[in-house]
Coordinates of C-alpha atoms and ligand atoms in Angstrom, one line a residue:
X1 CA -220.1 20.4 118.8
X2 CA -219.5 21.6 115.3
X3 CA -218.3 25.1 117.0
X4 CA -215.6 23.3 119.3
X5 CA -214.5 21.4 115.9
X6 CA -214.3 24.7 114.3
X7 CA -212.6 26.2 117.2
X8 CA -210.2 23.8 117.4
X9 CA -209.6 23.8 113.7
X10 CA -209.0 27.6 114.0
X11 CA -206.6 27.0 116.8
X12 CA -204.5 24.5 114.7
X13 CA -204.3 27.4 112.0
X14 CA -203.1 29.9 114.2
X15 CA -201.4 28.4 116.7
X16 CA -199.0 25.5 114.9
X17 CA -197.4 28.2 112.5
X18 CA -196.3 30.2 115.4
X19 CA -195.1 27.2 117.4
X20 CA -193.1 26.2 114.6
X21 CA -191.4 29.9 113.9
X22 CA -187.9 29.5 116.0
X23 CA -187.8 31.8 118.9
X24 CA -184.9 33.3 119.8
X25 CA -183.4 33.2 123.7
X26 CA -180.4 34.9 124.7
X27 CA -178.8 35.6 128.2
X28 CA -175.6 36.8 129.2
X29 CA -174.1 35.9 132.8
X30 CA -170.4 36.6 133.8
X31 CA -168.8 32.9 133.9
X32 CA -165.5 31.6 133.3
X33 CA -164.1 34.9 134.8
X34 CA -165.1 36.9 131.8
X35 CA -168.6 38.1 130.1
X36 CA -170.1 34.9 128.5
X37 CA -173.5 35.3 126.2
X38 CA -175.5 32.5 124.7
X39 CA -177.9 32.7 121.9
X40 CA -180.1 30.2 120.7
X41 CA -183.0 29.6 117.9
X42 CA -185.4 27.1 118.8
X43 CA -188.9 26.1 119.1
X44 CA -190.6 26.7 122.6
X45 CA -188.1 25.1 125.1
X46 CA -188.0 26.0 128.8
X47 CA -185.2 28.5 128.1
X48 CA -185.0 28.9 132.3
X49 CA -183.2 25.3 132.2
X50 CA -181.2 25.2 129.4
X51 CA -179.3 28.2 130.6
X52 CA -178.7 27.1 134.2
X53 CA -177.6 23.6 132.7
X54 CA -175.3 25.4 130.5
X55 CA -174.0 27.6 133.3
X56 CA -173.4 25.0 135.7
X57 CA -171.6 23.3 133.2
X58 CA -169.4 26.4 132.6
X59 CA -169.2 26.7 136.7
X60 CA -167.9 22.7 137.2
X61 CA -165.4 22.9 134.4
X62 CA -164.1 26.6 135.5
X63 CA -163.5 25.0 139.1
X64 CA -162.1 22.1 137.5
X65 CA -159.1 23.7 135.3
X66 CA -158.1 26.5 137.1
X67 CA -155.3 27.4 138.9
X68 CA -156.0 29.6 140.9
X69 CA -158.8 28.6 142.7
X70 CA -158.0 26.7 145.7
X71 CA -159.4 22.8 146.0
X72 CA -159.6 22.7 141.7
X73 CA -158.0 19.7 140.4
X74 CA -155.4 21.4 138.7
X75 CA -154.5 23.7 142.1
X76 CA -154.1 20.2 143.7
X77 CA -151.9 18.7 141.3
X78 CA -149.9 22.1 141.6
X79 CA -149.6 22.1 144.8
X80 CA -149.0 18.2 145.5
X81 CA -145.2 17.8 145.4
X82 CA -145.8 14.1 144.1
X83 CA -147.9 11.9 142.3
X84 CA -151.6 12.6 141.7
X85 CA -153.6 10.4 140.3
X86 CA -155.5 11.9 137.0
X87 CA -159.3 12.4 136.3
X88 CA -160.5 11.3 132.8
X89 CA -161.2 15.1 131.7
X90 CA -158.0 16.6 133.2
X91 CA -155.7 13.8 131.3
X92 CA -157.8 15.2 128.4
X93 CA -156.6 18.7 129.1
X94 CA -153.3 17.8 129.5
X95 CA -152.9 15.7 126.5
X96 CA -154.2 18.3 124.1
X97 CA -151.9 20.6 125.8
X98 CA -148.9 18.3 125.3
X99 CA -150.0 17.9 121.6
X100 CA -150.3 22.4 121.0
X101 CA -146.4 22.4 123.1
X102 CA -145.1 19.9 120.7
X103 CA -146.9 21.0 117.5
X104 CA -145.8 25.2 118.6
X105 CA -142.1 24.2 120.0
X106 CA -143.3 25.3 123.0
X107 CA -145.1 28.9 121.9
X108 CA -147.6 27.1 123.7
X109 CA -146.9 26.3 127.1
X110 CA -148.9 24.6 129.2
X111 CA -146.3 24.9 132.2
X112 CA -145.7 28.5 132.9
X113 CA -147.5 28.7 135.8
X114 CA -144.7 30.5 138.1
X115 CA -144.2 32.7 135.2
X116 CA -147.7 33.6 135.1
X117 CA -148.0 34.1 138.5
X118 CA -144.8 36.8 138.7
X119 CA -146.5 38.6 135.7
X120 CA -149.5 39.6 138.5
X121 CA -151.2 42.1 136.1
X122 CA -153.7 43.5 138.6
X123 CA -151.0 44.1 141.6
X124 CA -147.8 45.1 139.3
X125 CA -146.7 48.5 138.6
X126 CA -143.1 47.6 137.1
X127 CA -141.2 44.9 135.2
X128 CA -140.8 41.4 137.9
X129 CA -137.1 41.7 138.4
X130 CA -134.8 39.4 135.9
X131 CA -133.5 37.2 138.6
X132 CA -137.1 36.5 139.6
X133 CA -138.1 35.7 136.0
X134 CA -134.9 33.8 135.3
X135 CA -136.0 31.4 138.6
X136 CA -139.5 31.2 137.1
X137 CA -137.9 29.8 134.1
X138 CA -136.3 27.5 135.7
X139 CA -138.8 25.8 137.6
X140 CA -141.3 25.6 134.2
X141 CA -140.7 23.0 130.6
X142 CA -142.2 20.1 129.9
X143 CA -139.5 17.9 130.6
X144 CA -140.6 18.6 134.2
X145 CA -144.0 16.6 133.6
X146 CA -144.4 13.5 134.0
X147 CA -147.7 11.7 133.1
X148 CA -149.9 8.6 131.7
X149 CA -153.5 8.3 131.6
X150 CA -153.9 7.8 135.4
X151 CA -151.3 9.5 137.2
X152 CA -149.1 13.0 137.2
X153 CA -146.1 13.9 138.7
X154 CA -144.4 17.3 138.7
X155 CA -140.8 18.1 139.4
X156 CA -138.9 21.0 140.1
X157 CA -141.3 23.1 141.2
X158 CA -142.7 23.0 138.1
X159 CA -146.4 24.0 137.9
X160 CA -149.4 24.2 135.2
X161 CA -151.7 26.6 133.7
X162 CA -154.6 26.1 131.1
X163 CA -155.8 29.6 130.9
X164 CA -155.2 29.6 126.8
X165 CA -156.9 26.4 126.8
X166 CA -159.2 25.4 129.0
X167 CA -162.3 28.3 127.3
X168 CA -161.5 25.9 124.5
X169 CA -162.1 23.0 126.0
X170 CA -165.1 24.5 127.9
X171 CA -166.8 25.6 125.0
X172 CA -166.8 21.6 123.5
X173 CA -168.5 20.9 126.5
X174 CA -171.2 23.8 126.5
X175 CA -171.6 23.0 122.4
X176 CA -172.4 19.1 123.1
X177 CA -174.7 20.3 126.4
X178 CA -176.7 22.3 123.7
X179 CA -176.4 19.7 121.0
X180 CA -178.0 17.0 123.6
X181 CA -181.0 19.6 124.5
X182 CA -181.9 19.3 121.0
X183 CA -180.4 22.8 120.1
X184 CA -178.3 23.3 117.2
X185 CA -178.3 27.0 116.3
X186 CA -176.4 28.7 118.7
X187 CA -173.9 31.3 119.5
X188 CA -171.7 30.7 122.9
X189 CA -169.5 33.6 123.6
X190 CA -167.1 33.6 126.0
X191 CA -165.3 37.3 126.2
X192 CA -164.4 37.3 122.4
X193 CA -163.8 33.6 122.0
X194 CA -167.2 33.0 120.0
X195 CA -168.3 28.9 119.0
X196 CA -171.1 28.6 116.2
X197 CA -173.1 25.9 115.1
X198 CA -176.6 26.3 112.4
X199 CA -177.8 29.4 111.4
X200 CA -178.2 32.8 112.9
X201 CA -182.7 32.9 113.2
X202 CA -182.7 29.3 111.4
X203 CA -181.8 31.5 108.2
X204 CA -178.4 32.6 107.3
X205 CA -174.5 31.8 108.6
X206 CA -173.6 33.8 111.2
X207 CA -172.0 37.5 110.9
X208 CA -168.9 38.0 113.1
X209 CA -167.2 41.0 113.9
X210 CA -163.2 41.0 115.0
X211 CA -162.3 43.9 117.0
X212 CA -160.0 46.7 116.2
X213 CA -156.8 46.5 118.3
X214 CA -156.3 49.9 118.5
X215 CA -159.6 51.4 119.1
X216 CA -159.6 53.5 116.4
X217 CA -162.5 51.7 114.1
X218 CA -165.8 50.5 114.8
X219 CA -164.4 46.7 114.3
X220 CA -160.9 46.0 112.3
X221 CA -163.4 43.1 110.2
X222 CA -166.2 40.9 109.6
X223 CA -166.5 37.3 108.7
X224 CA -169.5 35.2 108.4
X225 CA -169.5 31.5 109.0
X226 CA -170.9 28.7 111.1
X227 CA -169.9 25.6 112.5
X228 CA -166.5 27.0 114.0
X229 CA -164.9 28.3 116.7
X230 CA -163.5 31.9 116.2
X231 CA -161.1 32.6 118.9
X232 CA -158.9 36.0 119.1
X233 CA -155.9 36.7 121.2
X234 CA -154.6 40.2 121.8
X235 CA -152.5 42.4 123.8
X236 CA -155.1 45.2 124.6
X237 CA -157.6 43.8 126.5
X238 CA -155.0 42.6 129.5
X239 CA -152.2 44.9 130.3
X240 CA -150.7 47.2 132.7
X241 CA -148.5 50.4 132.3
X242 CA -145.5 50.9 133.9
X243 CA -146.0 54.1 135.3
X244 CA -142.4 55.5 135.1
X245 CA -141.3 53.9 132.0
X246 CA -145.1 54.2 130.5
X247 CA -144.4 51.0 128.6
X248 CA -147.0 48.5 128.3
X249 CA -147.1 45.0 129.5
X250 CA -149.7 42.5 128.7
X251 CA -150.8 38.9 130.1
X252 CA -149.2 36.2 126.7
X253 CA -146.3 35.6 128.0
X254 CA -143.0 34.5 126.0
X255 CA -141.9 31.0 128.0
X256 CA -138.3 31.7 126.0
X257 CA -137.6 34.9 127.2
X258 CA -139.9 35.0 130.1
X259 CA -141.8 38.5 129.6
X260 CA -144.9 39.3 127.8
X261 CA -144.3 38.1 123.8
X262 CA -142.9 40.9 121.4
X263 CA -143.6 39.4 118.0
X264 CA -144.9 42.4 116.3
X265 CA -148.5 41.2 116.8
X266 CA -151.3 43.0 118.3
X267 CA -153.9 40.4 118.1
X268 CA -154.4 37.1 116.5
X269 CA -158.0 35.4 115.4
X270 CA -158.2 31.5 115.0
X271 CA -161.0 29.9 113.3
X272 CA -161.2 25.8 114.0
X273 CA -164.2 23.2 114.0
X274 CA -162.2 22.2 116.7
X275 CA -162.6 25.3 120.1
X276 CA -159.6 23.3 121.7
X277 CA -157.5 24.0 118.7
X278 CA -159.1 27.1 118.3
X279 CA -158.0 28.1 121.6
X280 CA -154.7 26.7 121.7
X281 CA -153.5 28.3 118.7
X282 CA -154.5 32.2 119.1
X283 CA -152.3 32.0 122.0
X284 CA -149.2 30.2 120.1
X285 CA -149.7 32.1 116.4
X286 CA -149.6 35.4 118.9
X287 CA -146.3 34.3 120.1
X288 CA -144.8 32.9 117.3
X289 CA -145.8 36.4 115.5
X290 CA -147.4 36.3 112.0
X291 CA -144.0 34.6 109.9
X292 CA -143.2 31.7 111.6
X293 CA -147.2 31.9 113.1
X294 CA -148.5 31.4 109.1
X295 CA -146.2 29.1 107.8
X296 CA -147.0 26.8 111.0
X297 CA -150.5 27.4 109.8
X298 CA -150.6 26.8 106.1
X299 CA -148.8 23.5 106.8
X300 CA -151.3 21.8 109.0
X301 CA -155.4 21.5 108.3
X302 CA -158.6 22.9 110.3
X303 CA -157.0 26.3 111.2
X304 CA -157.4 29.4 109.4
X305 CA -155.6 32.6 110.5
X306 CA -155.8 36.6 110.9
X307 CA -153.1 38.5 112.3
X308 CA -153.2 42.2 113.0
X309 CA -149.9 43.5 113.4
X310 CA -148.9 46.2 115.6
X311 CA -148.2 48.6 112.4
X312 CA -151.9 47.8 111.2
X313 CA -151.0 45.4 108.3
X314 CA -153.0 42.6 108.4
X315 CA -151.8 38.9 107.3
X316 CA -153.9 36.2 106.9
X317 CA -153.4 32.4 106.6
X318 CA -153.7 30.7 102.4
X319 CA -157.1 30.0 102.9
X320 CA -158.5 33.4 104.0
X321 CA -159.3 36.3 101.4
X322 CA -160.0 39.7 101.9
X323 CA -162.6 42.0 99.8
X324 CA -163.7 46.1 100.7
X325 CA -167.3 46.4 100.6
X326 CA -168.7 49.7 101.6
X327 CA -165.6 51.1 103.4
X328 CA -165.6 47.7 105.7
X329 CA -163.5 44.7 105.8
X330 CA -164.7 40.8 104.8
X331 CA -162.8 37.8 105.5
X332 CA -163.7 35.5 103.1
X333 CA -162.6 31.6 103.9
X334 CA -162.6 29.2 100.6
Ligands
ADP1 P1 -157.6 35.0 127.0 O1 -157.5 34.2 128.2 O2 -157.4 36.5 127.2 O3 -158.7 34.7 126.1 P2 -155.4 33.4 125.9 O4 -156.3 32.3 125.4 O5 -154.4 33.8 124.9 O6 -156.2 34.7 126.2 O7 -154.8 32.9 127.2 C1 -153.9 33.7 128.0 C2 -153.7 33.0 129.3 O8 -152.9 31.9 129.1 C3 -152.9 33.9 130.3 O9 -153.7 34.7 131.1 C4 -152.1 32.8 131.0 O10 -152.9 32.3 132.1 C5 -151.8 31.8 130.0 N1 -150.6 32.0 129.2 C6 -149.8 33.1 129.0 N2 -148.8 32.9 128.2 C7 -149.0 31.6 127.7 C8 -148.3 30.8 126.8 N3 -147.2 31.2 126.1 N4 -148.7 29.5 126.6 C9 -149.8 29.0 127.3 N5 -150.5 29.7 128.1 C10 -150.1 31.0 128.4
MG2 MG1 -155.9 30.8 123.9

């Protein structure tokens, strides 16, 4: 008897400290048409579950917003010609959208779709003629969207597109699905657009690294934070080269002029407690180039800034210092 107390004693001793040292689970799948990696620090959980929860969440929501993928909600509302009555999320969706058009002037622009479409980066090997963009043009504006919290109705051949939203949106979702597992220290990230919440092996903030446009350094910077979205918008990840003129054309498109935007900007990072925002903005701010991008920026709350412009100066919104340590880069945010 007294050798099973013992034993038993001797197994509390060992065993309870290691249960209680947070273990860390990571797993990387490719989801929402890119490379998405989650990491989280808990104490023993069935990790098996919480990822296929967290990717079928991703799975629901990518089949939901996109608009290319036939029988989606948002490929139905394209392609209605009429009214369509509105799901709770999708008139979520589309009233953030509305709220980043008005809030950009339109940098953000949620109704581009035949623009997008035109701009086919995988097929194209030249400039869409101008009388093709011109008609795109035409049939896009929000003025051609009609809708309330139950119903939607597009005219003119106008149709939608959330890709520089909806990874926003879908990392709220896949934040809340970990917060309701009972995990709060956890990295999502979703091809460079990163959501944080706790600390990085239950111990420190979380050390973020912003790539360098150009390829030529390691990374262009490093921040550490937590409880944010970090979200970065660029012209060299999606691009083609037209192979007589050699010029390069990427996928953020100017809804003004209708080809890719030429503000001087080779990427943008957004940090928000809000992903949506996040989201939402890196797409606008690269548009709107770093000018009219920061002073959009320094008048409004819960966005910060970094712009890395195309002749390698960097500009960064009021909030956002930087400081040289060791040869490298910090963003500092006060
Ligand atoms: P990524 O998808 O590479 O993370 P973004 O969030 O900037 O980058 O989204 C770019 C996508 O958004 C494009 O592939 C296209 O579907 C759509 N898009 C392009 N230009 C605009 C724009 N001016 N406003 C809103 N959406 C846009
Ligand atoms: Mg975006």
């Amino acid at each position: 008897m007294r050798r099973v107390f013992l034993s038993v004693v001797l197994f509390c001793v060992i065993a309870l400290p290691l249960s209680c040292v947070p273990r860390n689970y990571s797993r990387t799948e490719f989801a929402l048409g890119t490379v998405v990696q989650v990491t989280f620090f808990a104490n023993r959980v069935d990790s098996d579950e919480v990822f296929k929860k967290l990717f079928s969440v991703a799975d629901k929501y990518e089949r939901m917003f996109s608009s290319k993928r036939s029988f989606g909600e948002i490929y139905k509302i394209n392609s209605s010609g009429g009214s369509v009555k509105l799901d709770g999320e999708i008139y979520e969706l589309l009233r953030h959208s509305d709220y980043y058009y008005k809030l950009t002037k339109g940098a953000f622009d949620y109704t581009l779709y035949n623009l997008i479409s035109l701009w086919d980066l995988e097929h194209l090997k030249a400039s869409p003629l101008s009388g093709a963009i011109d008609e795109a043009l035409v049939h896009s504006g929000r003025d051609k969207v009609k809708f309330d919290k139950s119903f939607i109705r597009l005219t003119d051949g106008v149709k939608l597109d959330f890709g520089a939203i909806a990874k926003g949106f879908i990392l709220q979702k896949l934040s809340d699905t970990l917060k309701d597992l009972g995990i709060h220290d956890f990295m999502v990230n979703a091809g460079g657009d990163v959501i944080l919440s706790g600390l990085y092996q239950r111990k420190r903030e979380w050390n973020i690294a912003i790539k360098d446009p150009f390829g030529e350094k390691e990374f262009a910077g490093y921040i550490t934070l937590t409880d944010a979205t970090i979200v970065t918008s660029g012209d060299y990840e999606r691009y083609f080269v037209d192979e007589t003129t050699g010029k390069r054309y990427h996928h953020i498109l100017s809804g003004e002029s209708g080809y890719p935007a030429e503000s001087g900007v080779s990427s943008v990072t957004v940090i928000s407690s809000d992903p949506v925002r996040a989201d939402a903005m890196a797409t606008a701010l690269f548009v709107m180039g770093a000018d009219s991008g920061l002073k959009l920026v320094n008048g409004i709350t819960d966005v910060d800034a970094i712009f890395i412009k195309q002749d390698g100066s960097i500009a960064t919104s009021a909030r956002i210092s930087q400081e040289s340590r060791g040869g490298r880069l910090f963003f500092i945010r006060k």
